mmCIF file of C-alpha atoms in Angstrom:
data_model
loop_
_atom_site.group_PDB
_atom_site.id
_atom_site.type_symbol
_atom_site.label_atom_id
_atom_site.label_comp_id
_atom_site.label_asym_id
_atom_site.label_seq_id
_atom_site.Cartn_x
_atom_site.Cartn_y
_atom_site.Cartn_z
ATOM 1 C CA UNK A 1 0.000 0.000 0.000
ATOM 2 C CA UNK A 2 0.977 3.183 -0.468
ATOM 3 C CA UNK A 3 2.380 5.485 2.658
ATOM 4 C CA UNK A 4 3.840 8.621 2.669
ATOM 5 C CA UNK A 5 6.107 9.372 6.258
ATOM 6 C CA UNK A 6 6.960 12.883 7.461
ATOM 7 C CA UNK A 7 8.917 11.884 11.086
ATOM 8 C CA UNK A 8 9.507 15.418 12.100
ATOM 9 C CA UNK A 9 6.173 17.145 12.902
ATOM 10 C CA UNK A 10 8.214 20.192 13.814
ATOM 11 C CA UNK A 11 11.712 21.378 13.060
ATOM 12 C CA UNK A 12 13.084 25.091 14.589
ATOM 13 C CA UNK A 13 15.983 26.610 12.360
ATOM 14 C CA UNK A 14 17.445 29.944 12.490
ATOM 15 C CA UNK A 15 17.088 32.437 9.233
ATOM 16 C CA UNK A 16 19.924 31.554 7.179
ATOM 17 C CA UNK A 17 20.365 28.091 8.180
ATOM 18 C CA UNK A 18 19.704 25.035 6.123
ATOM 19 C CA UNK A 19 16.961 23.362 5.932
ATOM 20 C CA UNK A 20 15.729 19.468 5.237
ATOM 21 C CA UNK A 21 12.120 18.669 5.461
ATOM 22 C CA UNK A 22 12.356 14.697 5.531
ATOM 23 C CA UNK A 23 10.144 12.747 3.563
ATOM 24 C CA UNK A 24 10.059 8.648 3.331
ATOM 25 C CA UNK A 25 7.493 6.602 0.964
ATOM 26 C CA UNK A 26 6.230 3.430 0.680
ATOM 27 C CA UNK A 27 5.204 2.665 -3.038
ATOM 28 C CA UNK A 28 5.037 -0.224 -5.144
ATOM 29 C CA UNK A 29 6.128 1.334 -8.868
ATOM 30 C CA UNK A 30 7.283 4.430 -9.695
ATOM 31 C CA UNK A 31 6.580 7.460 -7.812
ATOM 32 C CA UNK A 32 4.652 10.741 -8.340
ATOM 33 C CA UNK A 33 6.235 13.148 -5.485
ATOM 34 C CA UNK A 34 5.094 16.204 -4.547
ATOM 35 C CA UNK A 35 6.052 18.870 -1.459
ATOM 36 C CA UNK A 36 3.336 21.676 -1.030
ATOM 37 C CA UNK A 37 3.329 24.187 2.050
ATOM 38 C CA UNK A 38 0.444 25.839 3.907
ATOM 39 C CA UNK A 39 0.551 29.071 5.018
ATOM 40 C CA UNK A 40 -1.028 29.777 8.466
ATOM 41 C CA UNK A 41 -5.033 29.035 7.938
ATOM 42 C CA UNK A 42 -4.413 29.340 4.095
ATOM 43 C CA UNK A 43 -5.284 26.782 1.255
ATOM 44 C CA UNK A 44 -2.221 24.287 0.577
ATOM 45 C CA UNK A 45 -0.128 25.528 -2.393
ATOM 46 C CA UNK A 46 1.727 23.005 -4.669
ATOM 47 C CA UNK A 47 5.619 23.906 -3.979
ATOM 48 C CA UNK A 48 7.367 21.071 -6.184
ATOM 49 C CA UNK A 49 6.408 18.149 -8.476
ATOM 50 C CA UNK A 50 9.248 15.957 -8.680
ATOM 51 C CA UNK A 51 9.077 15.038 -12.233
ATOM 52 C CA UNK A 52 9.437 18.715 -13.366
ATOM 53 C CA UNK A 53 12.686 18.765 -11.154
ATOM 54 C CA UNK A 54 11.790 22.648 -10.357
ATOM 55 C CA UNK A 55 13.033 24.888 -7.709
ATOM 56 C CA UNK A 56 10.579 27.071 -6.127
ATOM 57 C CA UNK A 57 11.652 29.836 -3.366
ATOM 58 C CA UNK A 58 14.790 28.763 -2.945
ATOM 59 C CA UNK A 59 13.733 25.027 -2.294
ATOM 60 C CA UNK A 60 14.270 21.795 -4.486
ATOM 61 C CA UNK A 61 13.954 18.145 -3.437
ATOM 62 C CA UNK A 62 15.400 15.449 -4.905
ATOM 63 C CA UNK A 63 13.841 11.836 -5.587
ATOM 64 C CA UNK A 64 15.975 8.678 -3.969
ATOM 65 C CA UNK A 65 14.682 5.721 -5.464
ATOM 66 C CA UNK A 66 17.031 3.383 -3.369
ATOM 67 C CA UNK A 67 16.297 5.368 0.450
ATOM 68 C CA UNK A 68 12.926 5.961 -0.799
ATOM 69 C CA UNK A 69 13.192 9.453 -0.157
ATOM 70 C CA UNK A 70 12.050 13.005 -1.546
ATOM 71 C CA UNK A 71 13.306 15.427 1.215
ATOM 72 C CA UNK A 72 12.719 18.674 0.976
ATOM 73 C CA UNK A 73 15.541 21.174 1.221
ATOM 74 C CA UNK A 74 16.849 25.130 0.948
ATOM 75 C CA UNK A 75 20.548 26.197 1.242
ATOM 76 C CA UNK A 76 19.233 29.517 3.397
ATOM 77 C CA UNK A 77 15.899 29.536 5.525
ATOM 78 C CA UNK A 78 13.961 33.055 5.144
ATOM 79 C CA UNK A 79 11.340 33.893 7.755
ATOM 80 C CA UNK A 80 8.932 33.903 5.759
ATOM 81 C CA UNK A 81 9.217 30.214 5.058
ATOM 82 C CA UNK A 82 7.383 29.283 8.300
ATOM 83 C CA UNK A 83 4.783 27.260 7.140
ATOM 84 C CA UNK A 84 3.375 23.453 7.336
ATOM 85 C CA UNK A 85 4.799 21.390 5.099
ATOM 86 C CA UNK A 86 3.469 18.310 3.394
ATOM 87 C CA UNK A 87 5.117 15.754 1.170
ATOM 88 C CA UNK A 88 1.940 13.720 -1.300
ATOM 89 C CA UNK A 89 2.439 10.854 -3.301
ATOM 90 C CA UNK A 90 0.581 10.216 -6.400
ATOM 91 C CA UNK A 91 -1.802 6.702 -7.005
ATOM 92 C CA UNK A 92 -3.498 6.755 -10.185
ATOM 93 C CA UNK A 93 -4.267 10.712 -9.312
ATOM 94 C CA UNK A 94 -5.392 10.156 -6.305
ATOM 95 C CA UNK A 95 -3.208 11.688 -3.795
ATOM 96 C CA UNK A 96 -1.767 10.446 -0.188
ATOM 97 C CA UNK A 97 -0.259 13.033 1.796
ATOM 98 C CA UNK A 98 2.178 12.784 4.979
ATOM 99 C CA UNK A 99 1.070 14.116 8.650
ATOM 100 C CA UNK A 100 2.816 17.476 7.626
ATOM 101 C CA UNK A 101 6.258 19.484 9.252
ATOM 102 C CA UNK A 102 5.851 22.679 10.750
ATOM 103 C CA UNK A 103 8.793 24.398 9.778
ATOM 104 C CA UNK A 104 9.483 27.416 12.269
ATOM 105 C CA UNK A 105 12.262 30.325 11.274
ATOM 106 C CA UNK A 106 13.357 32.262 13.667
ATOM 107 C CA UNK A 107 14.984 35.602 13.140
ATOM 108 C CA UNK B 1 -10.370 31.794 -12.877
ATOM 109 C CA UNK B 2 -11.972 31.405 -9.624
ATOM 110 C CA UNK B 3 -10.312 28.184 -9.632
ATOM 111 C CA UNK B 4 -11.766 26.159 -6.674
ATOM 112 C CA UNK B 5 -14.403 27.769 -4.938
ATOM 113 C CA UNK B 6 -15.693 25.776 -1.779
ATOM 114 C CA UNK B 7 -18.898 27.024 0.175
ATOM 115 C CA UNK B 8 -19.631 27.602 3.349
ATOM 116 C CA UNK B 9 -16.654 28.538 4.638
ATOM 117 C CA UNK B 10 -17.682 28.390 8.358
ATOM 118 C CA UNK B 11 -20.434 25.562 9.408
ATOM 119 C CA UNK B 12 -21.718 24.809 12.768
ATOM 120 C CA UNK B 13 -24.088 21.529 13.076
ATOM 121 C CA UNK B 14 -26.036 19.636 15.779
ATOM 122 C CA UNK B 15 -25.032 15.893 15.765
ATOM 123 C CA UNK B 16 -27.151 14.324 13.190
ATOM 124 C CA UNK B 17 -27.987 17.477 11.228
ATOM 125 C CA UNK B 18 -26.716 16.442 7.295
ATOM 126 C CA UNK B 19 -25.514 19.086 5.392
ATOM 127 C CA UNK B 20 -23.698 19.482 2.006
ATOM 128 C CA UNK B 21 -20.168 21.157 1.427
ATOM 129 C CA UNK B 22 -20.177 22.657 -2.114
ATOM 130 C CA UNK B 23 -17.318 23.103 -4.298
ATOM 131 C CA UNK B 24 -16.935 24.396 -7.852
ATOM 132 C CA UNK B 25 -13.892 24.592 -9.955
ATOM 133 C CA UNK B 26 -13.662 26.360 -13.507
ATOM 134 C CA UNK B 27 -10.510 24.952 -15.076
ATOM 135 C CA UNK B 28 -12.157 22.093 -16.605
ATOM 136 C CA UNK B 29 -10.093 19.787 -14.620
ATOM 137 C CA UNK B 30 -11.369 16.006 -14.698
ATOM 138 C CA UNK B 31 -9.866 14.782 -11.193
ATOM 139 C CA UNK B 32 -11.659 16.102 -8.118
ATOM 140 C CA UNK B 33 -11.391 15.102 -4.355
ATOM 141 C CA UNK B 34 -12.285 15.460 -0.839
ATOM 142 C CA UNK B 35 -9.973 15.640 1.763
ATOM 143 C CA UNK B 36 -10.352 16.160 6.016
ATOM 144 C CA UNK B 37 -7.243 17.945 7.429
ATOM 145 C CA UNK B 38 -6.680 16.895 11.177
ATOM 146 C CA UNK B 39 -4.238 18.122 13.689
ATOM 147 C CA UNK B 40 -0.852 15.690 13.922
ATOM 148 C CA UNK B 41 -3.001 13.850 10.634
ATOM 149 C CA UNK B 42 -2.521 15.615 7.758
ATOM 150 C CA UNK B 43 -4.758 15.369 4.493
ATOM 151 C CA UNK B 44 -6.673 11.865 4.245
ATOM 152 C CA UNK B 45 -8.646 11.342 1.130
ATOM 153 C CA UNK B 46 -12.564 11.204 1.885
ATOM 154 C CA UNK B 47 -14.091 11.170 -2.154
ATOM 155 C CA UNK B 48 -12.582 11.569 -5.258
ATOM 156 C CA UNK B 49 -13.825 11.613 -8.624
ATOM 157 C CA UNK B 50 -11.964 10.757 -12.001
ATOM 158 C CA UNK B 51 -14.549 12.863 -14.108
ATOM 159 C CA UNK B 52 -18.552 13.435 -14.148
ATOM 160 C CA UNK B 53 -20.651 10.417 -13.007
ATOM 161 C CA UNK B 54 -17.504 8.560 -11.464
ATOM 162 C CA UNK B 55 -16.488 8.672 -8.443
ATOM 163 C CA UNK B 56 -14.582 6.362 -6.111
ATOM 164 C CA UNK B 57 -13.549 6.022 -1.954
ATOM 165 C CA UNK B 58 -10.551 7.489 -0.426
ATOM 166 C CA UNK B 59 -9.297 6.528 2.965
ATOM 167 C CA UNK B 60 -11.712 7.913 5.102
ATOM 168 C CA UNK B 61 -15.688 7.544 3.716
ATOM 169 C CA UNK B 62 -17.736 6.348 5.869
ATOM 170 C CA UNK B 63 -20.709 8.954 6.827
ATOM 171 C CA UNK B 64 -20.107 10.738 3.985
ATOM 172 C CA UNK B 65 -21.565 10.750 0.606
ATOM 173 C CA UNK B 66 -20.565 12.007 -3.171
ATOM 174 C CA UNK B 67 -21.677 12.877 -6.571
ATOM 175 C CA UNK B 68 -19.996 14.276 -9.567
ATOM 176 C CA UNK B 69 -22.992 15.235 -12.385
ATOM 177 C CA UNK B 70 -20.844 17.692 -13.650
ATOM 178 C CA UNK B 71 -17.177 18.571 -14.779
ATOM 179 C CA UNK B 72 -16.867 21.611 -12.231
ATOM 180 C CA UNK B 73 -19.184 20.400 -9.303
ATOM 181 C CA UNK B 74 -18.027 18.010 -6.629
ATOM 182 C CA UNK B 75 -20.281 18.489 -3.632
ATOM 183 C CA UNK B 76 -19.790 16.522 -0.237
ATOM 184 C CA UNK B 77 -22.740 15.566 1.895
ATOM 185 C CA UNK B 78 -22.398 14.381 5.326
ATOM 186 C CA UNK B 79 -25.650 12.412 6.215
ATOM 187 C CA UNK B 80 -25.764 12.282 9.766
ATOM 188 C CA UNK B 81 -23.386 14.605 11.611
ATOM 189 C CA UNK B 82 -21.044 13.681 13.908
ATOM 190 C CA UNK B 83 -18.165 14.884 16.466
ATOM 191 C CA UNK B 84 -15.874 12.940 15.088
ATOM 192 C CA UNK B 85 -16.241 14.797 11.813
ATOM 193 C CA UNK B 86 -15.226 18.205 13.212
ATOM 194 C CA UNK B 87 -12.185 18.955 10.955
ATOM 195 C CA UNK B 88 -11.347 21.071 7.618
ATOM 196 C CA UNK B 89 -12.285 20.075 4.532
ATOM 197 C CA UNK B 90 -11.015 20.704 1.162
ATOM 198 C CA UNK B 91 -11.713 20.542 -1.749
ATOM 199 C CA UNK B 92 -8.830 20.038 -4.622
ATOM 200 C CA UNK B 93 -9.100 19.607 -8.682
ATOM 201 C CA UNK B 94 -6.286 18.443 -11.200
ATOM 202 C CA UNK B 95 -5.580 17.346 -14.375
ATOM 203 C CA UNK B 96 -3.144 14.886 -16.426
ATOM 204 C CA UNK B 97 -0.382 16.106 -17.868
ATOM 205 C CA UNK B 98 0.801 15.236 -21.844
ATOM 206 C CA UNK B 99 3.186 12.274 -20.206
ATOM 207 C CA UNK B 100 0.522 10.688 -17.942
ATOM 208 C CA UNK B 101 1.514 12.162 -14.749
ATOM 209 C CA UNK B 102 -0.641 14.266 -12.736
ATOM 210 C CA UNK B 103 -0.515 18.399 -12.728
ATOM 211 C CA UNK B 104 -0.652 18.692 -9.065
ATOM 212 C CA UNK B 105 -4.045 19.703 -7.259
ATOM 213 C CA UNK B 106 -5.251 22.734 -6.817
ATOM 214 C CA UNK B 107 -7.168 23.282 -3.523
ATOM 215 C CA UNK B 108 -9.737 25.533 -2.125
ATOM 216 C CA UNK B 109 -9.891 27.479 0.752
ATOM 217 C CA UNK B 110 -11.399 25.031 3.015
ATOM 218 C CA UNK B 111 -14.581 24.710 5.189
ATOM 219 C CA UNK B 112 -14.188 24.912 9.171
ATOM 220 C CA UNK B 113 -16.780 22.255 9.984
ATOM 221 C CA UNK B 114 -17.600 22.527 13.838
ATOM 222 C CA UNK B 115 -20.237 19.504 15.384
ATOM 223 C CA UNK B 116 -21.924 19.719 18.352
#
């Protein structure tokens, strides 16, 4: 079955630190990955598709097929990246999404 | 584009009061879904739809009810209201891209669903 893992539900960096958003699936064939971020009591935003291997503010995420992995990451946290976080896999368009990170950045 | 548009945006119910969650998207999308958003839970599926008159179960269906009569409307009815179903729901379209993968879904604004 499919299962998309987020183990940190919240992860405290300063501005200008790095920053990796973990993400760990469970899926038979070949993945569709996505990371979106919501805003505080906004609508969730898509933030990366993996297949269009885009970065978006700063952040890009790369696919591990062998560590079954698509963690999110950004060289230089910005404030104004404190959001929730959550990583979604893609089943025949239906879409299974981790418990979420709440990334804090504090100034 | 209004792109999704989900109505009411604030309920309050009495336990088994049904009700119906509307939402409406104009980008002609053909994928459509349903999801509860939970505190330490995430997103899980409720509905989803794969195009007018289809429609299939997520994770999470039970109590609640679907239909899809139309490309843009997806509505979600809860028949019997419960406390357990006090969450946020959204509502999300997509679309396929030229390679068979999926766009990405687009989501409303959510409904605060509050039973009593």
């Amino acid at each position: 079955a499919q299962r998309v893992t987020q183990p940190e539900k919240l992860l405290s960096v300063f501005k200008g630190a790095p920053v990796e958003l973990k993400c760990n699936y469970s899926y038979s064939g070949s993945p569709e990955l996505f990371w979106y971020v919501q805003y505080s009591r906004q609508r969730l935003q898509l933030l990366l598709r993996h297949i269009s291997r885009e970065s978006i503010k700063g952040f890009t995420a790369d696919l591990n097929k062998g560590e079954t992995s698509f963690h999110l990451k950004k060289p230089f946290a910005q404030e104004e990246d404190s959001a929730m976080y959550y990583c979604a896999l893609s089943h025949f368009n239906k879409f299974y999404f981790g418990s979420g990170t709440k990334l804090n950045v504090k100034p | 584009n209004a792109g999704v548009t989900q109505t009411p945006k604030f309920q309050v119910l009495k336990t088994g009061q049904s009700m119906t969650l509307q939402c409406a998207q104009d980008m002609n999308h053909e994928y459509m879904s349903w999801y509860r958003q939970d505190p330490g839970m995430g997103l899980r599926l409720i509905h989803y739809s794969v195009g007018a008159g289809i429609t299939d179960q997520g994770e999470v269906p039970n109590g609640y009810n679907v239909s899809r009569s139309t490309t843009e409307d997806f509505p979600l009815r809860l028949l019997s209201a419960a406390p357990s179903q006090t969450s946020v729901y959204f509502c999300a379209s997509s679309y396929s891209m030229g390679d068979g993968g999926n766009y990405g879904y687009t989501f409303g604004s959510g409904t605060r669903l509050t039973v009593v």
